[in-house]
mmCIF file of N, CA and C in Angstrom:
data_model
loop_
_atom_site.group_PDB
_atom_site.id
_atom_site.type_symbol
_atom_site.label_atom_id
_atom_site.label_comp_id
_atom_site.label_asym_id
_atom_site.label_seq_id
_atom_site.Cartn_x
_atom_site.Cartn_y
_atom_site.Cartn_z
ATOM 1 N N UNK A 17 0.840 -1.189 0.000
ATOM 2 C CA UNK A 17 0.000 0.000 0.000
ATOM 3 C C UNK A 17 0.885 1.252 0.000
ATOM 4 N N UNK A 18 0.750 2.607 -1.006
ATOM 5 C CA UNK A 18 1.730 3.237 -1.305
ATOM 6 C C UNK A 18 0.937 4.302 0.320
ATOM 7 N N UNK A 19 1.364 4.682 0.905
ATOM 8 C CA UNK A 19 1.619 5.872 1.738
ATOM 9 C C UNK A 19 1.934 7.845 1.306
ATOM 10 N N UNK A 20 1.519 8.362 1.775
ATOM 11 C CA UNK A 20 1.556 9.610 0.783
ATOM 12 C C UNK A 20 2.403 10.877 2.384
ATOM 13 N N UNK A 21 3.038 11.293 2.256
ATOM 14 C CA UNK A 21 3.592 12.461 3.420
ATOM 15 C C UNK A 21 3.432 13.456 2.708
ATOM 16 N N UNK A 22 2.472 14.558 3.373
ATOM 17 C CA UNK A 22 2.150 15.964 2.976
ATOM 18 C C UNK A 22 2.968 16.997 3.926
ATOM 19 N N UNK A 23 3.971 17.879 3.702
ATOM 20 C CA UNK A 23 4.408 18.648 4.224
ATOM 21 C C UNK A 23 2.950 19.326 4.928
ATOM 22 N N UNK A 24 2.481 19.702 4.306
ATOM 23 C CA UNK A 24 1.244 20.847 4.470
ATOM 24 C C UNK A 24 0.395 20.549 5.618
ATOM 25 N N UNK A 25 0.324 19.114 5.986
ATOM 26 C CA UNK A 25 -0.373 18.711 7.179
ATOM 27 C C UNK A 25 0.535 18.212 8.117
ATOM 28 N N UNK A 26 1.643 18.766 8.377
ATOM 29 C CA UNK A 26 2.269 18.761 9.236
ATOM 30 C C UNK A 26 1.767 20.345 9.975
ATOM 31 N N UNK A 27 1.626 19.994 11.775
ATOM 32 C CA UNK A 27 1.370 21.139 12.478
ATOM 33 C C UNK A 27 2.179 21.380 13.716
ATOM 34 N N UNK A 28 2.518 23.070 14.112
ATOM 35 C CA UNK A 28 2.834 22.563 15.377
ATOM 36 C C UNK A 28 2.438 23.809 16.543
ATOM 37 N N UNK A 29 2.069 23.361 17.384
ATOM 38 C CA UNK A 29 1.602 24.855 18.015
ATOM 39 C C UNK A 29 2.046 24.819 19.461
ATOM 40 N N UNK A 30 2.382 25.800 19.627
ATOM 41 C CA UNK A 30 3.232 26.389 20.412
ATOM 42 C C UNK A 30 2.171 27.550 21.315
ATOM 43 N N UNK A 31 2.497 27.335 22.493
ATOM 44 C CA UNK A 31 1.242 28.519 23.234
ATOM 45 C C UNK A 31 0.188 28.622 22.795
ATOM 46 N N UNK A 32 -0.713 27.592 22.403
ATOM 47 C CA UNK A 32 -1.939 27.529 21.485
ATOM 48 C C UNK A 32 -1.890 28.157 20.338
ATOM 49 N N UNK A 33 -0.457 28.580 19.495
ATOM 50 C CA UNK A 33 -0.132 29.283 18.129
ATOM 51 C C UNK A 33 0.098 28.238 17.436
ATOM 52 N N UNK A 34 -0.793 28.579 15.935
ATOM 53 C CA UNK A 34 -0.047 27.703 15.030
ATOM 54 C C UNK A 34 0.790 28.364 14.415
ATOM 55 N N UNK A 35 1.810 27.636 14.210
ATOM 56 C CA UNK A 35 3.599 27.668 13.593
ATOM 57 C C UNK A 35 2.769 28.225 12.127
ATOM 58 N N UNK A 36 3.340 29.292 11.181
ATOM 59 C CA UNK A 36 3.435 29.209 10.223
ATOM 60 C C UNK A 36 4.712 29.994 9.428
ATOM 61 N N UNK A 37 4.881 29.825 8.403
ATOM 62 C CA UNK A 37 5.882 30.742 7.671
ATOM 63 C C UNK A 37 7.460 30.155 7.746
ATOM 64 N N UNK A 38 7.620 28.494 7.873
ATOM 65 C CA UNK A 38 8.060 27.481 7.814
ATOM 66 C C UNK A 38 9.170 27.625 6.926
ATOM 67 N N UNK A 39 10.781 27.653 6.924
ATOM 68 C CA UNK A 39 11.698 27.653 5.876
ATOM 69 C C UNK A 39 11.538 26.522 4.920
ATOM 70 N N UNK A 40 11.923 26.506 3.850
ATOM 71 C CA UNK A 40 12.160 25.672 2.684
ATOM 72 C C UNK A 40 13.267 24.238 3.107
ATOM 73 N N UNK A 41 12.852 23.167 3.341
ATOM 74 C CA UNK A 41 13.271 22.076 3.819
ATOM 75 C C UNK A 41 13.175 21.421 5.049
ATOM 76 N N UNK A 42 13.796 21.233 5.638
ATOM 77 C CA UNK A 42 13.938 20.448 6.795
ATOM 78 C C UNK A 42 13.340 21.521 8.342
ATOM 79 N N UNK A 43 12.496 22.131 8.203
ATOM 80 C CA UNK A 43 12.043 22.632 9.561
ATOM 81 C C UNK A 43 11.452 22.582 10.677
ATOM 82 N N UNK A 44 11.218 20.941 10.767
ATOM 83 C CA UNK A 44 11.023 21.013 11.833
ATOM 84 C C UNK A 44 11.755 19.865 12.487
ATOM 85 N N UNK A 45 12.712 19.818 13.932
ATOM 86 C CA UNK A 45 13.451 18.948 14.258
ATOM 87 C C UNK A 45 13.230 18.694 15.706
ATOM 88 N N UNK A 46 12.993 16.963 15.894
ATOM 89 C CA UNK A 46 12.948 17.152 17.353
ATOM 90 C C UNK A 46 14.537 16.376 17.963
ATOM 91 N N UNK A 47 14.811 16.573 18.700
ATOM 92 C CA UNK A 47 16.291 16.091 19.326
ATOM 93 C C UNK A 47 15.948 15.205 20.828
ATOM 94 N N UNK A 48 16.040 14.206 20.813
ATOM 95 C CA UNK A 48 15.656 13.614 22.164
ATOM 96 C C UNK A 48 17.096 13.877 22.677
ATOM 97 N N UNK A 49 17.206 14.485 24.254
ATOM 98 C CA UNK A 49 17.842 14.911 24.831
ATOM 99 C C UNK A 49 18.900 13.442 25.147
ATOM 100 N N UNK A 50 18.471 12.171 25.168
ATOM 101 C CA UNK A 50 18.588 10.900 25.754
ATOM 102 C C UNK A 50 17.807 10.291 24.439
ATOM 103 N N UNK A 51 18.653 9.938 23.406
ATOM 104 C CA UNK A 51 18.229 8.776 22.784
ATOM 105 C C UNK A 51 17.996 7.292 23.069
ATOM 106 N N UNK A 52 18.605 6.981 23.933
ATOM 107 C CA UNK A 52 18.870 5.679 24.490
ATOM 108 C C UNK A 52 18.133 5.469 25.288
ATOM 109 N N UNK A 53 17.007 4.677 25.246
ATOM 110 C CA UNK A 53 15.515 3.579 25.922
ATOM 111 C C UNK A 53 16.445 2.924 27.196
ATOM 112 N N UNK A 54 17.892 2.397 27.161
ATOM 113 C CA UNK A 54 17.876 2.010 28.240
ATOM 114 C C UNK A 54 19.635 1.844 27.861
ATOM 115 N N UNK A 55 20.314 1.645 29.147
ATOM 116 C CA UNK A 55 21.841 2.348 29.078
ATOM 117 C C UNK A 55 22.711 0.599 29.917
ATOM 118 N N UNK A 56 23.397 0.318 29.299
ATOM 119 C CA UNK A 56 23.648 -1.126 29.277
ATOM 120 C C UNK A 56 25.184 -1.151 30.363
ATOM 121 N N UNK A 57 25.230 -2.183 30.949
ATOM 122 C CA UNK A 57 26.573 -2.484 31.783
ATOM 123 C C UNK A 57 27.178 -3.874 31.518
ATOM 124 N N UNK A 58 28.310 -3.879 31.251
ATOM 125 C CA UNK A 58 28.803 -5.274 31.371
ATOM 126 C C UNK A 58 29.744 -5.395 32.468
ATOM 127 N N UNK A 59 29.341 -6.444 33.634
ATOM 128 C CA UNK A 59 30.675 -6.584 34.340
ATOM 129 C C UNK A 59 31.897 -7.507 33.962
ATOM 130 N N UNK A 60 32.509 -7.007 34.751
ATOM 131 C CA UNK A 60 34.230 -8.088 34.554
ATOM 132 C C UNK A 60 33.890 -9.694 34.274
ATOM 133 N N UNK A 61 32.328 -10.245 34.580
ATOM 134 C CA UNK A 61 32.475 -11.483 33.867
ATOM 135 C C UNK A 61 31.565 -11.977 32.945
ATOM 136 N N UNK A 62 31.444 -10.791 32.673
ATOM 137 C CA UNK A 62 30.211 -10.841 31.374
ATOM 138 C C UNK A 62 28.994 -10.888 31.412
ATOM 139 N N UNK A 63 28.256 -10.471 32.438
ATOM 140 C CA UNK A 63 26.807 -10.657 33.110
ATOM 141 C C UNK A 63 27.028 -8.750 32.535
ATOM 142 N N UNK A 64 25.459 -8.978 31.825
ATOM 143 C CA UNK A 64 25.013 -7.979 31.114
ATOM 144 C C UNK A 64 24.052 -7.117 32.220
ATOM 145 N N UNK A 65 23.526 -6.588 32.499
ATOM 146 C CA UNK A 65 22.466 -5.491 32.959
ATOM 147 C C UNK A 65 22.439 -4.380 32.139
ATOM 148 N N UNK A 66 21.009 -3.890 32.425
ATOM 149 C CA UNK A 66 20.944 -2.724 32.187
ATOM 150 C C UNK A 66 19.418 -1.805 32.731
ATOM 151 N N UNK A 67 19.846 -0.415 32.639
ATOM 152 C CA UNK A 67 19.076 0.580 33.639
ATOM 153 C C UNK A 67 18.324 1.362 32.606
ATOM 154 N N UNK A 68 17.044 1.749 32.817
ATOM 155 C CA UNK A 68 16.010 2.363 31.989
ATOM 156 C C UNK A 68 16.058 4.412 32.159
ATOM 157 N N UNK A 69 16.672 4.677 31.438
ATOM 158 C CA UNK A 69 16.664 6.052 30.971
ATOM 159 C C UNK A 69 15.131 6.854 31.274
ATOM 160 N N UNK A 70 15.446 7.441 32.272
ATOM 161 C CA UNK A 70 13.961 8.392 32.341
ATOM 162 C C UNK A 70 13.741 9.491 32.045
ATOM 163 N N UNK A 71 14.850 10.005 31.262
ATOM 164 C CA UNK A 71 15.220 11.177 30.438
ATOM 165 C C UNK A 71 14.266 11.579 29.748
ATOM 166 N N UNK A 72 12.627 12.273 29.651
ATOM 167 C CA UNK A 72 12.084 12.152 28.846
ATOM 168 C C UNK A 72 12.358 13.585 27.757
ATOM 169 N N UNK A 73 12.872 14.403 28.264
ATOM 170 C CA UNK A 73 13.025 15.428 27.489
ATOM 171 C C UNK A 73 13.804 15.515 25.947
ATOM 172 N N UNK A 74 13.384 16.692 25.137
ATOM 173 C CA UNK A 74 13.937 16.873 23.927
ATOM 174 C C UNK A 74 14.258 18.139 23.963
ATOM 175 N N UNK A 75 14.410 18.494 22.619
ATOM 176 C CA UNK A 75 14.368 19.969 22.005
ATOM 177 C C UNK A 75 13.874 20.192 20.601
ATOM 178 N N UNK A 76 12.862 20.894 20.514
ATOM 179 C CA UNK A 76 12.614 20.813 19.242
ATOM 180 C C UNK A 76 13.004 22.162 18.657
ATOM 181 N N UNK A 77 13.315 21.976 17.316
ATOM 182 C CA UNK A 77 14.251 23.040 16.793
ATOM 183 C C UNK A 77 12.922 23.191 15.669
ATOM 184 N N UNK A 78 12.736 24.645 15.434
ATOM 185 C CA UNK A 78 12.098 25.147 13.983
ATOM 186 C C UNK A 78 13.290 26.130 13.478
ATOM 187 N N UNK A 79 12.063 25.890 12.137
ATOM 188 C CA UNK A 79 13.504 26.992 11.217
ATOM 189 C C UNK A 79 12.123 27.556 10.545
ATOM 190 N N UNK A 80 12.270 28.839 10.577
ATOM 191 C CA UNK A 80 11.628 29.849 9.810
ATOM 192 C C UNK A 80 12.121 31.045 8.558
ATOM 193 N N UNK A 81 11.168 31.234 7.521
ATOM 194 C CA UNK A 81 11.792 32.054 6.775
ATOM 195 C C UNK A 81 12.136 33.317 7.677
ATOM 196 N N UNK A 82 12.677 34.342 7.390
ATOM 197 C CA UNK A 82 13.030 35.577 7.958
ATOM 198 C C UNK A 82 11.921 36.469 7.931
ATOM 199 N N UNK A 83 10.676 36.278 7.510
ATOM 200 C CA UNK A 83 9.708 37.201 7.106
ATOM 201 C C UNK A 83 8.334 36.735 7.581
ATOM 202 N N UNK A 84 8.758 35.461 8.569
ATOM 203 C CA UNK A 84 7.562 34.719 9.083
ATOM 204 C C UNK A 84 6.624 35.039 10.704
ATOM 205 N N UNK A 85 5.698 35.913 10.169
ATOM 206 C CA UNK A 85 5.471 36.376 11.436
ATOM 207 C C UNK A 85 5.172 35.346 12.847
ATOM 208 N N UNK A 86 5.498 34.473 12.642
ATOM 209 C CA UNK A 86 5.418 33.387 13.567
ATOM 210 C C UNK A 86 7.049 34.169 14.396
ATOM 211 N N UNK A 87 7.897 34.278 14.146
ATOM 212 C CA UNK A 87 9.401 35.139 14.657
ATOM 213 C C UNK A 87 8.781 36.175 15.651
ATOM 214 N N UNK A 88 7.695 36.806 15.293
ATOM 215 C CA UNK A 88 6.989 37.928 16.178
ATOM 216 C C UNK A 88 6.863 37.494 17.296
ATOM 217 N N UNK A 89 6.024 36.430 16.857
ATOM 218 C CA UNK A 89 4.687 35.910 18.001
ATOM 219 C C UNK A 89 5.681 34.919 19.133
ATOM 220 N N UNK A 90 6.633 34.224 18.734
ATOM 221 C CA UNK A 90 7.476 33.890 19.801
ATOM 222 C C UNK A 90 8.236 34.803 20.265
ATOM 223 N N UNK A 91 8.946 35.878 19.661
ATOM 224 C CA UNK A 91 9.412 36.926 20.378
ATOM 225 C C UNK A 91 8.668 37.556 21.562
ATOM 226 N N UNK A 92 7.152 37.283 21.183
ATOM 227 C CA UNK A 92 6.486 38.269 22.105
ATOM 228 C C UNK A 92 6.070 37.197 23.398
ATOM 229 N N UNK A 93 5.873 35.819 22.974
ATOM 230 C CA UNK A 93 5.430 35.039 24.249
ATOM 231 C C UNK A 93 7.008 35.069 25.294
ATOM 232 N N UNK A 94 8.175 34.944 24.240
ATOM 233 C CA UNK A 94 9.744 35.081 25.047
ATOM 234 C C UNK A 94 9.503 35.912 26.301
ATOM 235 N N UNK A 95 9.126 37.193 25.975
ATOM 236 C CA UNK A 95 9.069 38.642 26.326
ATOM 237 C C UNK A 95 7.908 38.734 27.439
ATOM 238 N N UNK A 96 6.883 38.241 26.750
ATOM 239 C CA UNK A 96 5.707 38.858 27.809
ATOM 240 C C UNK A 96 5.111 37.298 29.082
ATOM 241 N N UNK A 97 5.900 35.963 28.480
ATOM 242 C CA UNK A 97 5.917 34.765 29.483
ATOM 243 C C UNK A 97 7.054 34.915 30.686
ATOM 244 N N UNK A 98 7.975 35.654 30.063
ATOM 245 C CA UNK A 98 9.100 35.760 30.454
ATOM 246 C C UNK A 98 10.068 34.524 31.647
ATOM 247 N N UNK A 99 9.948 33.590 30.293
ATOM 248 C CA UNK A 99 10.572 32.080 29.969
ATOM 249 C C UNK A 99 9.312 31.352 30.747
ATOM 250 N N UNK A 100 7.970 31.501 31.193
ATOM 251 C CA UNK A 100 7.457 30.668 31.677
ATOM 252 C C UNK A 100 7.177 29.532 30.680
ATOM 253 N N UNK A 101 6.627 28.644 30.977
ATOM 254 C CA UNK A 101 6.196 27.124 30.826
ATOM 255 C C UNK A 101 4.768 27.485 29.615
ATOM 256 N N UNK A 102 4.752 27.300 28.783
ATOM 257 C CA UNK A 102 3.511 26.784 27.827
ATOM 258 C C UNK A 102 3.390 25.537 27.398
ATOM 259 N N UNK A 103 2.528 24.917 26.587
ATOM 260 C CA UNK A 103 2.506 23.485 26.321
ATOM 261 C C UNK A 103 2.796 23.578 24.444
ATOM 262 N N UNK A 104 3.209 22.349 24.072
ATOM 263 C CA UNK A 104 3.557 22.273 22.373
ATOM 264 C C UNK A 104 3.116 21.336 21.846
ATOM 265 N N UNK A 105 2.863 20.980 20.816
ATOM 266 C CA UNK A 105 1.538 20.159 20.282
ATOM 267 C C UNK A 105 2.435 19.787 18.752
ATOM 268 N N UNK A 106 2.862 18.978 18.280
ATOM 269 C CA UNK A 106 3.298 18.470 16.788
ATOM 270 C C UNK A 106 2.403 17.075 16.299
ATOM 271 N N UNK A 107 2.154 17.672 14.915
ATOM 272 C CA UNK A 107 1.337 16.740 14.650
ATOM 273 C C UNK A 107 0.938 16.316 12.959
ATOM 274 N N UNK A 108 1.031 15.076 12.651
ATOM 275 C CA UNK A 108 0.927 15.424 11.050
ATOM 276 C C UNK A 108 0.209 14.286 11.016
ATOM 277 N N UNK A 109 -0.850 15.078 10.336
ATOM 278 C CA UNK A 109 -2.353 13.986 9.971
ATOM 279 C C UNK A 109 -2.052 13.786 8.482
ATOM 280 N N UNK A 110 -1.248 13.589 7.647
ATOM 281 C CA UNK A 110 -1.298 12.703 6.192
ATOM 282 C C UNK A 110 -1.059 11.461 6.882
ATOM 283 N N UNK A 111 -1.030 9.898 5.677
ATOM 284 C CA UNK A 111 -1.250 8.998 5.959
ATOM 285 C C UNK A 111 -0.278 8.438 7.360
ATOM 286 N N UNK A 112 0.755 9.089 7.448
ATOM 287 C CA UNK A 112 1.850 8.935 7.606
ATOM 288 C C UNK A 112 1.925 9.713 9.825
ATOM 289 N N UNK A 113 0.599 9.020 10.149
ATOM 290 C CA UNK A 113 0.157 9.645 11.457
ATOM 291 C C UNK A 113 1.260 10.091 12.235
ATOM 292 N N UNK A 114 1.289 11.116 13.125
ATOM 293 C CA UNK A 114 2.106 11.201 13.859
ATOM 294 C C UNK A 114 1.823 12.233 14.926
ATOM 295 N N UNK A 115 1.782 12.080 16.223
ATOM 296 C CA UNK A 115 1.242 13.287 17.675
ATOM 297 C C UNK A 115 2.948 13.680 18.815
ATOM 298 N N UNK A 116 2.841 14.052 18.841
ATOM 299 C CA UNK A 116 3.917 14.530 19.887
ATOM 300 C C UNK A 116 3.596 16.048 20.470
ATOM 301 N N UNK A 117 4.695 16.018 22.051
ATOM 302 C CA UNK A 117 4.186 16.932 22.447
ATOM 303 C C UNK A 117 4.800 17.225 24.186
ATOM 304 N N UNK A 118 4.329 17.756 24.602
ATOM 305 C CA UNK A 118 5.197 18.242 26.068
ATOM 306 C C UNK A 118 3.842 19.523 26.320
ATOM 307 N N UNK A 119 3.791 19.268 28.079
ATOM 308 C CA UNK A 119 2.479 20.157 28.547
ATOM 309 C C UNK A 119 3.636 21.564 28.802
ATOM 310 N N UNK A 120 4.787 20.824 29.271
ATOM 311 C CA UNK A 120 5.552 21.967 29.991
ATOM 312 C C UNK A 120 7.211 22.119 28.669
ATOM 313 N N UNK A 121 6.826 23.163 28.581
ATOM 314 C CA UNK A 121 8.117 23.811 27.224
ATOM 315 C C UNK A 121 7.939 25.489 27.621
ATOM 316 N N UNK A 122 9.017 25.699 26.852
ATOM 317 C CA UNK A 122 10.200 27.157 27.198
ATOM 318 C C UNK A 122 10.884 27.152 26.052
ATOM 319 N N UNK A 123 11.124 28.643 25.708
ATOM 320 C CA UNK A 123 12.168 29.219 24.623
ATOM 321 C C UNK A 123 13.714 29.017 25.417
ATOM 322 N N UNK A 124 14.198 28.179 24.513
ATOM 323 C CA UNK A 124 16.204 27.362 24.990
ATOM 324 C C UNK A 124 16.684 28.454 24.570
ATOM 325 N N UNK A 125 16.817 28.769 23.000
ATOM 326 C CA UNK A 125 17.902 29.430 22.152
ATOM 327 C C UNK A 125 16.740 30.419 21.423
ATOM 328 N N UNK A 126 17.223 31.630 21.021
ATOM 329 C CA UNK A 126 16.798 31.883 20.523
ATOM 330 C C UNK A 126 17.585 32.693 19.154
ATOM 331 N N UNK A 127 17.359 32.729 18.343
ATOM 332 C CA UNK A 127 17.441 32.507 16.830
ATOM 333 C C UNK A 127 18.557 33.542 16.530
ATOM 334 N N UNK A 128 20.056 33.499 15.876
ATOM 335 C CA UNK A 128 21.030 34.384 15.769
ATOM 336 C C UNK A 128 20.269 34.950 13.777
ATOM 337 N N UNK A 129 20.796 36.084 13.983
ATOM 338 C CA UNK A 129 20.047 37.208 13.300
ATOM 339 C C UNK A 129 21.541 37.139 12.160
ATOM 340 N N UNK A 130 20.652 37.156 10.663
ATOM 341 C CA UNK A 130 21.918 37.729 9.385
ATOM 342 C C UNK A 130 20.937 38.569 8.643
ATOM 343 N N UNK A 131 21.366 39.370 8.437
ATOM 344 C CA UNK A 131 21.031 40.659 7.328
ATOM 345 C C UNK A 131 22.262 40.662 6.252
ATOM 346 N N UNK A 132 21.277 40.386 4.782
ATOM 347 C CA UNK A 132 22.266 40.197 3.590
ATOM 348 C C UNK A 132 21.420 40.485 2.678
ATOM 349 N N UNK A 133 21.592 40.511 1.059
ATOM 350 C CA UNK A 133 21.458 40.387 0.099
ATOM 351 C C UNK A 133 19.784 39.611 -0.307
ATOM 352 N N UNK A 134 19.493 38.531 0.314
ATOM 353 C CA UNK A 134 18.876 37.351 0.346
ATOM 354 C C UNK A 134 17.729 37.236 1.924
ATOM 355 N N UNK A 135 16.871 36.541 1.560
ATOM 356 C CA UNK A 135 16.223 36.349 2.864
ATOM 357 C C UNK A 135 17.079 35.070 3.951
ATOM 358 N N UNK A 136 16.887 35.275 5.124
ATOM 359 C CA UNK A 136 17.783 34.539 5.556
ATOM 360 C C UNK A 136 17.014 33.569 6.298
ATOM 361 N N UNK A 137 16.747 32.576 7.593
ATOM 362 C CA UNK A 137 16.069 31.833 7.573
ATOM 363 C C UNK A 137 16.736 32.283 9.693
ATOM 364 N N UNK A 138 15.490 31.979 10.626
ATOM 365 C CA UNK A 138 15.565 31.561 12.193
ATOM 366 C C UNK A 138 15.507 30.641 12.408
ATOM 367 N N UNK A 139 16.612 29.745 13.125
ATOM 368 C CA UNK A 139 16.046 28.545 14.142
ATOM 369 C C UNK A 139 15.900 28.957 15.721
ATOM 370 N N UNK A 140 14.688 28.595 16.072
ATOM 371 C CA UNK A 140 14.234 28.784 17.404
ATOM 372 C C UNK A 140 14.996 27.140 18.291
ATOM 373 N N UNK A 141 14.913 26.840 19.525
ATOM 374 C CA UNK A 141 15.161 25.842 19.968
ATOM 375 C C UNK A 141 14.098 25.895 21.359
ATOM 376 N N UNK A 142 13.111 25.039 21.067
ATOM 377 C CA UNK A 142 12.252 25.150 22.024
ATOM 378 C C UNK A 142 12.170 23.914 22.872
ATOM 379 N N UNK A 143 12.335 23.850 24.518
ATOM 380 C CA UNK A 143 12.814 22.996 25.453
ATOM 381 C C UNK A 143 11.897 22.095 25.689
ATOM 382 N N UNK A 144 11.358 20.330 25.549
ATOM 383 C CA UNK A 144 9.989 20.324 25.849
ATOM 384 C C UNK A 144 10.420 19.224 26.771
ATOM 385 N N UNK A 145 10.250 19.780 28.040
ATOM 386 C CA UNK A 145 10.592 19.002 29.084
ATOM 387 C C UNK A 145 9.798 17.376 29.766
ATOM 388 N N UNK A 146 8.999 17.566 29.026
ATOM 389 C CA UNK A 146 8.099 16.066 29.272
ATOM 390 C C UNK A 146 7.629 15.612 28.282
ATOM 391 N N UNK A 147 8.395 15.399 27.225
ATOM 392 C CA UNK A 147 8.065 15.354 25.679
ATOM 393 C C UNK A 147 7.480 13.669 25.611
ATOM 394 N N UNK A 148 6.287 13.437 24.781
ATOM 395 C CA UNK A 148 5.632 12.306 24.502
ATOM 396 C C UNK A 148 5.602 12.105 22.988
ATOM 397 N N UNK A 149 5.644 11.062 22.470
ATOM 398 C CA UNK A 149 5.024 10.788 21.074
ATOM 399 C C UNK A 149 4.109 9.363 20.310
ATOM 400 N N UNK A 150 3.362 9.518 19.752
ATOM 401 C CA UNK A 150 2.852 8.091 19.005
ATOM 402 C C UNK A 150 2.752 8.263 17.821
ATOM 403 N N UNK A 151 2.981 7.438 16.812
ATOM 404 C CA UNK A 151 3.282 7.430 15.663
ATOM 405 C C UNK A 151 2.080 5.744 14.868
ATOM 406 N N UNK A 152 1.616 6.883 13.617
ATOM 407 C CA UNK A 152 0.811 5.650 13.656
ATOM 408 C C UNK A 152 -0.713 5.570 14.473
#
């Protein structure tokens, strides 16, 4: 069965905002802080164990064109939350299901600035400290 991925129904909202004005490629990234489900030991006689990672946090990184008033609207929650806690919501309903998300997230990094010739592009890095996902 062929499967179809629509950029376009990919979503993500941030302080009950939806994200728009999205750079050209790869913009939206999540980074699990702790990739590793579970962290392994071998002793001196070869008896294996291992301990379960409760690391649930990530970071999710956007990239925006330079002209995307979505750049505003996090500037202004930065500013007027002043770093408090909102919740983040990612989600892409083409065939290709996918929900993720964190109740409690914060602005990490915020986006180094180029003025040139060309439009230039922001990555935000947003902290999502109890990050969940299901896929499918």
């Amino acid at each position: 069965m062929v499967k179809t991925y629509n950029p376009k129904e990919v979503r993500v909202s941030i302080a009950g905002s939806i994200v728009t004005g999205y750079a050209d490629g790869t913009s939206v990234v999540i980074e699990r802080s702790e990739p590793n489900r579970y962290n392994e030991h071998v002793g001196a006689q070869g008896e294996v164990s291992r301990t379960a990672t409760t690391n649930r946090t990530a970071l999710l990184k956007i990239t925006l064109k330079q002209t995307s008033p979505f750049n505003q609207t996090l500037q202004t929650i930065e500013a007027t939350l002043n770093a408090a806690k909102f919740p983040v919501q990612i989600s892409n309903k083409s065939d290709l299901k996918y929900l993720a998300g964190s109740s409690e997230a914060w602005i990490k990094t915020m986006p180094n600035k180029e003025l040139g010739g060309e439009e230039q592009m922001r990555e935000w890095g947003i902290f999502l400290a109890d990050f969940a996902e299901k896929e499918g």
